[in-house]
PDB file of C-alpha atoms in Angstrom:
ATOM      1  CA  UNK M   1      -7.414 -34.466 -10.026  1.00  0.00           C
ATOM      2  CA  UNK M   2      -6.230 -33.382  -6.184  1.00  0.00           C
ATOM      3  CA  UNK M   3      -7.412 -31.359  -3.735  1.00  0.00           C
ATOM      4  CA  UNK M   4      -4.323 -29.500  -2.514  1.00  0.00           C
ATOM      5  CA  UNK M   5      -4.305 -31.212   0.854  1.00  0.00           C
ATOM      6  CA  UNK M   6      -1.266 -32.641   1.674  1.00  0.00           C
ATOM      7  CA  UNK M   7      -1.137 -36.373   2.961  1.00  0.00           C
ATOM      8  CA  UNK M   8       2.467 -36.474   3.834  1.00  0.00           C
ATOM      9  CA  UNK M   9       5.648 -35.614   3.352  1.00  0.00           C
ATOM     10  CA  UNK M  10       8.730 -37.378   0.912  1.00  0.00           C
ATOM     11  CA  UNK M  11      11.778 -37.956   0.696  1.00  0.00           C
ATOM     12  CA  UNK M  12      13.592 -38.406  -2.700  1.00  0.00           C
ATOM     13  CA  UNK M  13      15.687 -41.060  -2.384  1.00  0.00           C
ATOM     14  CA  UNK M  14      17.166 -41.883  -5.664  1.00  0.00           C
ATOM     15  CA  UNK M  15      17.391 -39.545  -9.207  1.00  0.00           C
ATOM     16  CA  UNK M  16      18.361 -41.625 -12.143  1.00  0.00           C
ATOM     17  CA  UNK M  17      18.981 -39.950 -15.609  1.00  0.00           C
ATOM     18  CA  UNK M  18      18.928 -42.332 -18.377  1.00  0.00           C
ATOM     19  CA  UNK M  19      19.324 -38.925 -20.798  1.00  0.00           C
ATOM     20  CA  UNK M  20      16.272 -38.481 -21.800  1.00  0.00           C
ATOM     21  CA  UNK M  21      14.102 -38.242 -18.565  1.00  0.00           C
ATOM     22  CA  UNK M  22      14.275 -39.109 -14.757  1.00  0.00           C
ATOM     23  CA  UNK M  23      13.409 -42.213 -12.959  1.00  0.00           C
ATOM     24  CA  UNK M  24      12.460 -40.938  -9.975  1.00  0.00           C
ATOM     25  CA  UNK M  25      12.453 -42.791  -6.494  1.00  0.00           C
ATOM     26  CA  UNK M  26      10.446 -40.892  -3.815  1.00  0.00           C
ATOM     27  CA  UNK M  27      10.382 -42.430  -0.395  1.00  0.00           C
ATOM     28  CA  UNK M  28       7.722 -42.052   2.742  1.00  0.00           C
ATOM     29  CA  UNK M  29       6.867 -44.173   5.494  1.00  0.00           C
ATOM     30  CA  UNK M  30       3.770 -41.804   6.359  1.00  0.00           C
ATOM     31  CA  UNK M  31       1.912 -42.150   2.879  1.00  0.00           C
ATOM     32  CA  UNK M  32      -0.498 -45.344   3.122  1.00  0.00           C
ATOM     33  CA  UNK M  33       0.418 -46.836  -0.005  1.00  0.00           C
ATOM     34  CA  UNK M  34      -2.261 -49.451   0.503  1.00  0.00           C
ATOM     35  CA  UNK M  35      -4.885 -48.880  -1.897  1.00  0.00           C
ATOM     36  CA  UNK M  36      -1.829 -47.436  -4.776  1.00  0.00           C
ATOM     37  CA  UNK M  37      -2.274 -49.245  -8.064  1.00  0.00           C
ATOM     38  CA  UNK M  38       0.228 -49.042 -10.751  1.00  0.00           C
ATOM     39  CA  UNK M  39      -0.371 -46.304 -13.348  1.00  0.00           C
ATOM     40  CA  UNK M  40      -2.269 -44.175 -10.262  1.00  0.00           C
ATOM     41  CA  UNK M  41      -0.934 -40.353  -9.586  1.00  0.00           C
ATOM     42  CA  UNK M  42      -0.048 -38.879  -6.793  1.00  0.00           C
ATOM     43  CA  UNK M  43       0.710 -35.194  -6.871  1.00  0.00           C
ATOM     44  CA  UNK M  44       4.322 -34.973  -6.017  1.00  0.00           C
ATOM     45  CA  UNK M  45       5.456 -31.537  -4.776  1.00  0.00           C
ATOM     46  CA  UNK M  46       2.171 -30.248  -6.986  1.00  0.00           C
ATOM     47  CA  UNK M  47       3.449 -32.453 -10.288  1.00  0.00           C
ATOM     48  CA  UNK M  48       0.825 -35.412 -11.160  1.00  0.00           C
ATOM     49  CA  UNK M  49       3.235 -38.198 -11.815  1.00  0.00           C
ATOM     50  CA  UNK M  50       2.646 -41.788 -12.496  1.00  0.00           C
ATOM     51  CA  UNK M  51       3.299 -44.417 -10.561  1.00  0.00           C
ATOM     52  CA  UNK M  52       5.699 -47.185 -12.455  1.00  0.00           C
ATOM     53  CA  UNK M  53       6.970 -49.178  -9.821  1.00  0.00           C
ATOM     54  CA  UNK M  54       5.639 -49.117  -5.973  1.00  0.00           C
ATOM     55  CA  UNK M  55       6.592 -50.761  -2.327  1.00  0.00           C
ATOM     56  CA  UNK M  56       5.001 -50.480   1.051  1.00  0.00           C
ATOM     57  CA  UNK M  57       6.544 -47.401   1.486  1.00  0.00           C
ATOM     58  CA  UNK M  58       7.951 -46.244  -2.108  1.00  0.00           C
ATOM     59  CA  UNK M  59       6.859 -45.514  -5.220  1.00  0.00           C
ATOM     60  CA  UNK M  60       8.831 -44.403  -8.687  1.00  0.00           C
ATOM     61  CA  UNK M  61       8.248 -42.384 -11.473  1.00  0.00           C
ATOM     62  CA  UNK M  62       9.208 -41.239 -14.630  1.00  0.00           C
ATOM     63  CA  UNK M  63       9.965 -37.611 -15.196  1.00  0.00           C
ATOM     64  CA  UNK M  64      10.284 -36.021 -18.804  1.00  0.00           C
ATOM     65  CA  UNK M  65      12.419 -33.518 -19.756  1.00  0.00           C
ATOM     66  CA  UNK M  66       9.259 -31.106 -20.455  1.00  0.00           C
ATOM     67  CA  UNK M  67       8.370 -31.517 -16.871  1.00  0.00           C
ATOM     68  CA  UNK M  68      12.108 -30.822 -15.733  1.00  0.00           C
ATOM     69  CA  UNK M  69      12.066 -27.455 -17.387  1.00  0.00           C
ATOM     70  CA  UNK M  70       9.097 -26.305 -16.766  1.00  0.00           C
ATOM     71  CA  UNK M  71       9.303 -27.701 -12.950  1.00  0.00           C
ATOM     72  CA  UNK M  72      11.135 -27.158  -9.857  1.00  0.00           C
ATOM     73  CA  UNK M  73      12.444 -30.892 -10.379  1.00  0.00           C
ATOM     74  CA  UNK M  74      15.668 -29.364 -12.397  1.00  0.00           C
ATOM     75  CA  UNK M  75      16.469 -27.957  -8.918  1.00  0.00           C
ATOM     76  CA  UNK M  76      15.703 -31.298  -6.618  1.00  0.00           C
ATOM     77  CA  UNK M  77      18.099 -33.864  -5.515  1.00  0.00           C
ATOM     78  CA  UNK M  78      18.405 -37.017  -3.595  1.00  0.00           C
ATOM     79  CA  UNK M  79      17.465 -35.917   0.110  1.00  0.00           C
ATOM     80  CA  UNK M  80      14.982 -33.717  -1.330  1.00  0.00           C
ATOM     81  CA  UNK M  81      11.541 -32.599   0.715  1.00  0.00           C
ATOM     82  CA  UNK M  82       8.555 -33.331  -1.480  1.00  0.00           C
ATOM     83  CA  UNK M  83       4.617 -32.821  -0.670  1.00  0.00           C
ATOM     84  CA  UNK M  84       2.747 -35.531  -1.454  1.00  0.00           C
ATOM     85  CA  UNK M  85      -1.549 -36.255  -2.281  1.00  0.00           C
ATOM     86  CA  UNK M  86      -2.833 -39.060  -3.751  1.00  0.00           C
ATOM     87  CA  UNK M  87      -5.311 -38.445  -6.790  1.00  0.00           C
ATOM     88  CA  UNK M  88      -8.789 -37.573  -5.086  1.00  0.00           C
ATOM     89  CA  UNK M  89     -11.665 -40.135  -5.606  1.00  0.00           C
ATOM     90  CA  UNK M  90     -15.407 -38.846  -6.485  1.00  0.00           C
ATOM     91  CA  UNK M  91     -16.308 -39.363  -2.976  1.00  0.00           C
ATOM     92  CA  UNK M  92     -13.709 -37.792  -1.109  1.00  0.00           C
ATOM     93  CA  UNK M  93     -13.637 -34.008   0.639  1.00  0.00           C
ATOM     94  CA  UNK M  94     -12.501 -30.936  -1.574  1.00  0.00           C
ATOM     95  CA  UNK M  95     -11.025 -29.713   1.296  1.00  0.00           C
ATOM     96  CA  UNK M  96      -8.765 -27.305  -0.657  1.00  0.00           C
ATOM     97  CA  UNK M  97      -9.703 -26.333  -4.862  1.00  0.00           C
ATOM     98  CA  UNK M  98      -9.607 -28.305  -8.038  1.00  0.00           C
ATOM     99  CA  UNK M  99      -5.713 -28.960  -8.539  1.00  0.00           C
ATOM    100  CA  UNK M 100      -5.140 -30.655 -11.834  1.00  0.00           C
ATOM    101  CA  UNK M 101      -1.124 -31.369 -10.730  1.00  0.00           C
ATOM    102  CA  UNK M 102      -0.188 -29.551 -14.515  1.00  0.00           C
ATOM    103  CA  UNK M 103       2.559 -26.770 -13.030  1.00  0.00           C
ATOM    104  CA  UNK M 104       2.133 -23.582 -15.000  1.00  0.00           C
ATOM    105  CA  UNK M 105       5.515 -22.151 -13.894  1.00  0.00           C
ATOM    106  CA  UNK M 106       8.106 -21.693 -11.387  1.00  0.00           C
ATOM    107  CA  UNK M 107       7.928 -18.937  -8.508  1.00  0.00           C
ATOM    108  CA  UNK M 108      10.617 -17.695  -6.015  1.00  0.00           C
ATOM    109  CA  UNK M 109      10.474 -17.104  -2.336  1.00  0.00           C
ATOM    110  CA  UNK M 110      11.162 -13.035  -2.149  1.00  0.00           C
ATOM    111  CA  UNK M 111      10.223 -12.140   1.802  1.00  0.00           C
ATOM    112  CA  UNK M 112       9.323 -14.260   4.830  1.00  0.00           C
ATOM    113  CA  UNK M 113       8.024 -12.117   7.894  1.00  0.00           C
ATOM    114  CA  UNK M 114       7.240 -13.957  10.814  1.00  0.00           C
ATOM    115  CA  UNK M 115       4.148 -13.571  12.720  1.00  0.00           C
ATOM    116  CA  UNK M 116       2.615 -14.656  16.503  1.00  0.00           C
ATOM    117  CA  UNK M 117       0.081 -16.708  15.003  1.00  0.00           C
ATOM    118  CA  UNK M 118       1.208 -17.048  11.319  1.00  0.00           C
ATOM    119  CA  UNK M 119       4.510 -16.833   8.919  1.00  0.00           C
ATOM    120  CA  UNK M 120       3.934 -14.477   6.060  1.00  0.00           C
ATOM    121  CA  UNK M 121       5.443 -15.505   2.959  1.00  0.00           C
ATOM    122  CA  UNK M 122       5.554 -13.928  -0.835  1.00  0.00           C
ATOM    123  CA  UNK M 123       6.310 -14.972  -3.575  1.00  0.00           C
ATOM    124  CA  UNK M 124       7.237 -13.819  -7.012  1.00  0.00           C
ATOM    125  CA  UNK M 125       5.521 -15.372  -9.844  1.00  0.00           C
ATOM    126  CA  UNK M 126       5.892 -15.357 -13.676  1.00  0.00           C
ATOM    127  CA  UNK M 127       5.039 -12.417 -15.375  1.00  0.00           C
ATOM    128  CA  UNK M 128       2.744 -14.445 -17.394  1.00  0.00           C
ATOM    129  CA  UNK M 129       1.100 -16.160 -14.697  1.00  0.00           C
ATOM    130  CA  UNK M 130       0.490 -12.745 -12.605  1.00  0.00           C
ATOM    131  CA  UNK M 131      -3.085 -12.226 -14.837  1.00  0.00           C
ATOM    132  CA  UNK M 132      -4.312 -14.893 -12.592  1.00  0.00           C
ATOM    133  CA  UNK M 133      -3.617 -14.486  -9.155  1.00  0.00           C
ATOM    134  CA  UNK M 134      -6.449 -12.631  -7.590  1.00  0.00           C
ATOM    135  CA  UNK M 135      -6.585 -11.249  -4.071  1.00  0.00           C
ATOM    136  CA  UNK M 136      -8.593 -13.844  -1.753  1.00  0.00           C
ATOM    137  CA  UNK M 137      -8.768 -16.272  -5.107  1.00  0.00           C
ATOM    138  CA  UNK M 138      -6.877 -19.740  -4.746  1.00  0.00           C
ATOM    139  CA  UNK M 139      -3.679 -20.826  -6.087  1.00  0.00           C
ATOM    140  CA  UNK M 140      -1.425 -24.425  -5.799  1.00  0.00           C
ATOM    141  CA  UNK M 141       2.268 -23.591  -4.327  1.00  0.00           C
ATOM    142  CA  UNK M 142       4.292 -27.071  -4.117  1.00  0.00           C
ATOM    143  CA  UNK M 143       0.733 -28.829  -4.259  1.00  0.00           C
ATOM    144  CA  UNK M 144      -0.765 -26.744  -1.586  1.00  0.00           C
ATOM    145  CA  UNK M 145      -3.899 -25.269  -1.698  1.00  0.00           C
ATOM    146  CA  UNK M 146      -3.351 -21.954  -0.452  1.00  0.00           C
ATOM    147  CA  UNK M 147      -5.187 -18.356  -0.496  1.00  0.00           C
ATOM    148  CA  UNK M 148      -3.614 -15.209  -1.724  1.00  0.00           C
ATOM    149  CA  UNK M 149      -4.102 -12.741   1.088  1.00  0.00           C
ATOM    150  CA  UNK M 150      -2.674 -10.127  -0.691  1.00  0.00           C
ATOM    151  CA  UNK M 151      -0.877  -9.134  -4.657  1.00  0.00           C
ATOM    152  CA  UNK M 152       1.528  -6.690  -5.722  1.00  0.00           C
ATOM    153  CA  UNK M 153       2.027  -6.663  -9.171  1.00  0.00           C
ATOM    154  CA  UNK M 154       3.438 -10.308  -9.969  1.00  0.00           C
ATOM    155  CA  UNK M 155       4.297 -10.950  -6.121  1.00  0.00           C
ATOM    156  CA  UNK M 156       1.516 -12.606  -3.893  1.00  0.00           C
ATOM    157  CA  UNK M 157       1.235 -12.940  -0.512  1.00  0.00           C
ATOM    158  CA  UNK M 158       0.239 -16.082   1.976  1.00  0.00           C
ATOM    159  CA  UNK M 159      -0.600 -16.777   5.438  1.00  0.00           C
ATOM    160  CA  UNK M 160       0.593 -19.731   6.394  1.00  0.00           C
ATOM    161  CA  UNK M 161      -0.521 -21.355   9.848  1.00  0.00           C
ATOM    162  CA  UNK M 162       1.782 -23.438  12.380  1.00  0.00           C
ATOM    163  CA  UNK M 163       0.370 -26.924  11.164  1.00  0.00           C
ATOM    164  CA  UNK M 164       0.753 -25.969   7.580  1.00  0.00           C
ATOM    165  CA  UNK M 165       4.302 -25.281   8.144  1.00  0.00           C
ATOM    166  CA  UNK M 166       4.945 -28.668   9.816  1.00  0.00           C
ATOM    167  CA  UNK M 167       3.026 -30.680   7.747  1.00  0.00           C
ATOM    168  CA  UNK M 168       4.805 -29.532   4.633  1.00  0.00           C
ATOM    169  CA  UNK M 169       7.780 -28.260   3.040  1.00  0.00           C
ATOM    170  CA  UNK M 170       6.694 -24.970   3.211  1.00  0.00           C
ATOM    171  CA  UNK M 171       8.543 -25.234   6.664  1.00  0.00           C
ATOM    172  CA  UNK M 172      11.745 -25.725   5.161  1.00  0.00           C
ATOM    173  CA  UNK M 173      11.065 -22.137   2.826  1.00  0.00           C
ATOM    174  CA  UNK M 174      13.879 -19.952   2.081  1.00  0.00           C
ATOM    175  CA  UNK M 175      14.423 -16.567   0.735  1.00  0.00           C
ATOM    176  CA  UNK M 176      14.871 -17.691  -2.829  1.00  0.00           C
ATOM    177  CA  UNK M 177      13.691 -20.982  -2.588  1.00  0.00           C
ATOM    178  CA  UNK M 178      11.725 -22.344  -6.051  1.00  0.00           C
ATOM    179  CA  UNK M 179       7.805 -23.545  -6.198  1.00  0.00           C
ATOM    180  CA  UNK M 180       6.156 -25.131  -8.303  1.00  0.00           C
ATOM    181  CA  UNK M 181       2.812 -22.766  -9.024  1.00  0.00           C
ATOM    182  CA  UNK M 182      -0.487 -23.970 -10.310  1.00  0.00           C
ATOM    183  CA  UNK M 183      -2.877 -21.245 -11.235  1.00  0.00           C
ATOM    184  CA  UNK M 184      -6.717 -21.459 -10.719  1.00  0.00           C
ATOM    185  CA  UNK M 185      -8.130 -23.105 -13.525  1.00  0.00           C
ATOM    186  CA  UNK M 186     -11.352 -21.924 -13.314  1.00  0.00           C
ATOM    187  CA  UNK M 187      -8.765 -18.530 -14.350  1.00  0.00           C
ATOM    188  CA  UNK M 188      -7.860 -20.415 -17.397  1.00  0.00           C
ATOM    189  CA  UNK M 189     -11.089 -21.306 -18.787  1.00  0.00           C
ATOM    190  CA  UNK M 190     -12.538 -18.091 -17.917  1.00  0.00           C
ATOM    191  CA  UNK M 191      -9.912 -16.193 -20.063  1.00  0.00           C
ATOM    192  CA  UNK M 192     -10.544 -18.924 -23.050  1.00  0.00           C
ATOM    193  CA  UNK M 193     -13.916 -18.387 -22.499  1.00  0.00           C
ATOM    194  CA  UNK M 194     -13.670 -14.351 -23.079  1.00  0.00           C
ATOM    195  CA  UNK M 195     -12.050 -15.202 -26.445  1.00  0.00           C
ATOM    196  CA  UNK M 196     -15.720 -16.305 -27.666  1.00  0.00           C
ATOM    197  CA  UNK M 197     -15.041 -17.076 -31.763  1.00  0.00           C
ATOM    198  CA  UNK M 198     -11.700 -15.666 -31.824  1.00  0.00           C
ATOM    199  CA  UNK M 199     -10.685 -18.999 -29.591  1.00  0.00           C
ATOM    200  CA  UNK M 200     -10.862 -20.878 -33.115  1.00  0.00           C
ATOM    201  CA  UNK M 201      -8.733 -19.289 -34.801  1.00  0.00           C
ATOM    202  CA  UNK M 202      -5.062 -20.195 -35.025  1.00  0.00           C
ATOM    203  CA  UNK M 203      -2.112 -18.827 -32.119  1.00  0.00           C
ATOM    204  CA  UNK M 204       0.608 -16.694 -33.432  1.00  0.00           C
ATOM    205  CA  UNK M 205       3.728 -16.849 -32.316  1.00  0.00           C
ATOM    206  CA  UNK M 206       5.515 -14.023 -31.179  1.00  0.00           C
ATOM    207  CA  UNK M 207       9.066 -13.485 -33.673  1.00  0.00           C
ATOM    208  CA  UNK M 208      12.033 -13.477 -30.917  1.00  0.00           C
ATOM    209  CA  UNK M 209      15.018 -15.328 -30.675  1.00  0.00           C
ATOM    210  CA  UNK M 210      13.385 -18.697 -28.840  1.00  0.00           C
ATOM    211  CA  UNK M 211      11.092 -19.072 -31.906  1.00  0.00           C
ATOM    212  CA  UNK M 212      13.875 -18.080 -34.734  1.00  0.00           C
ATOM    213  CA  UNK M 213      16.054 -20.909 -33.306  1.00  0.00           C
ATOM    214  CA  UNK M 214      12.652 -23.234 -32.633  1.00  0.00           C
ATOM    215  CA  UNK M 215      12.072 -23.227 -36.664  1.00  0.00           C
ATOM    216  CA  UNK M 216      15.717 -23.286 -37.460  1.00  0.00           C
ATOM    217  CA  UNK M 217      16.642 -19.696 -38.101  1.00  0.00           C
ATOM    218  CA  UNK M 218      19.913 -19.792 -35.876  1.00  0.00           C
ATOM    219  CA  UNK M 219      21.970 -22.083 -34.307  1.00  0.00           C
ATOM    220  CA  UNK M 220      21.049 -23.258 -31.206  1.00  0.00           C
TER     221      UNK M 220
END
């Protein structure tokens, strides 16, 4: 589990694809790497990975495929920006929300407006995430524990203060730029919850063209 308080900033330094995932190499000479184990997470860019290999001021990790498409990692490079938290310990602040570092989609930059005090920034999220963005309710953008000031429709909006925009790489935010969202998941339990008995019984899938292909209906 994190918090959605940022501890310092990354730098990819190396992307290796073996073909079936990543092996990624994320450098930062700010992140105190000093009480890091092997097989710890830390929340990279809002994405719990693993920690495989580590230095005093490195650490690498494997990526999956899953986590590429679902992720703004099929859109990173060597060079790349990356938030960083370690995984929280029972005794530490939660300074921001419960982030589990599980992205539930991909949003896009749509306006930046800039402010005396503040940068306003919104953001268009997945249809199917828009359910659970509420106005003044929490949400995870790059691993960032952030409040939605304002929604329209699937679009959200953010206040972002000075320090927030130097301490992360929601200073470096373009128009279009991708983030990696993570809903409330108080959000997601509360709409299992509202299910009551119907949550046992089985999911059915929707007949399009992503689930002919899936079961081997057409060629892919």
């Amino acid at each position: 589990m994190f918090t959605g308080i940022i501890e310092a900033l990354g730098t990819i330094s190396r992307l290796d694809n073996n073909g079936k995932d990543i092996r990624l190499t994320v450098s930062s000479p700010t992140l105190d790497m000093s009480d890091v184990a092997l097989g710890d997470s830390i929340a990279t860019n809002g994405v719990c990975l693993t920690v495989t290999e580590m230095g005093d001021d490195y650490y690498c990790a494997d990526v999956s495929q899953e986590t590429i498409k679902y992720t703004g990692f099929a859109h990173y490079k060597a060079g790349s920006k990356v938030n960083l938290e370690k995984a929280m310990r029972p005794s530490d602040r939660l300074g921001g929300h419960i982030v589990s570092g599980h992205v539930d989609g991909v949003g896009s930059v749509s306006q930046i407006k800039n402010h005396t005090d503040y940068i306003e920034i919104w953001v268009k999220a997945p249809t199917s995430l828009a359910k659970y963005i509420a106005h003044k309710g929490s949400i995870t953008v790059d691993g960032v524990s952030l409040t939605v000031n304002e929604v329209n429709g699937s679009e959200f909006m953010l206040w972002i203060i000075p320090h927030t925009l130097k301490e992360t790489v929601i200073g470096t935010y373009k128009v279009g730029t991708q983030v990696n969202l993570e809903v409330d998941v108080i959000a997601r339990y509360l709409e299992r919850l509202m299910l009551g008995d119907k949550a046992a019984e089985p999911t059915k899938k929707d007949i399009d063209l992503a689930f002919l292909a899936e079961n081997g209906f057409l060629k892919k």
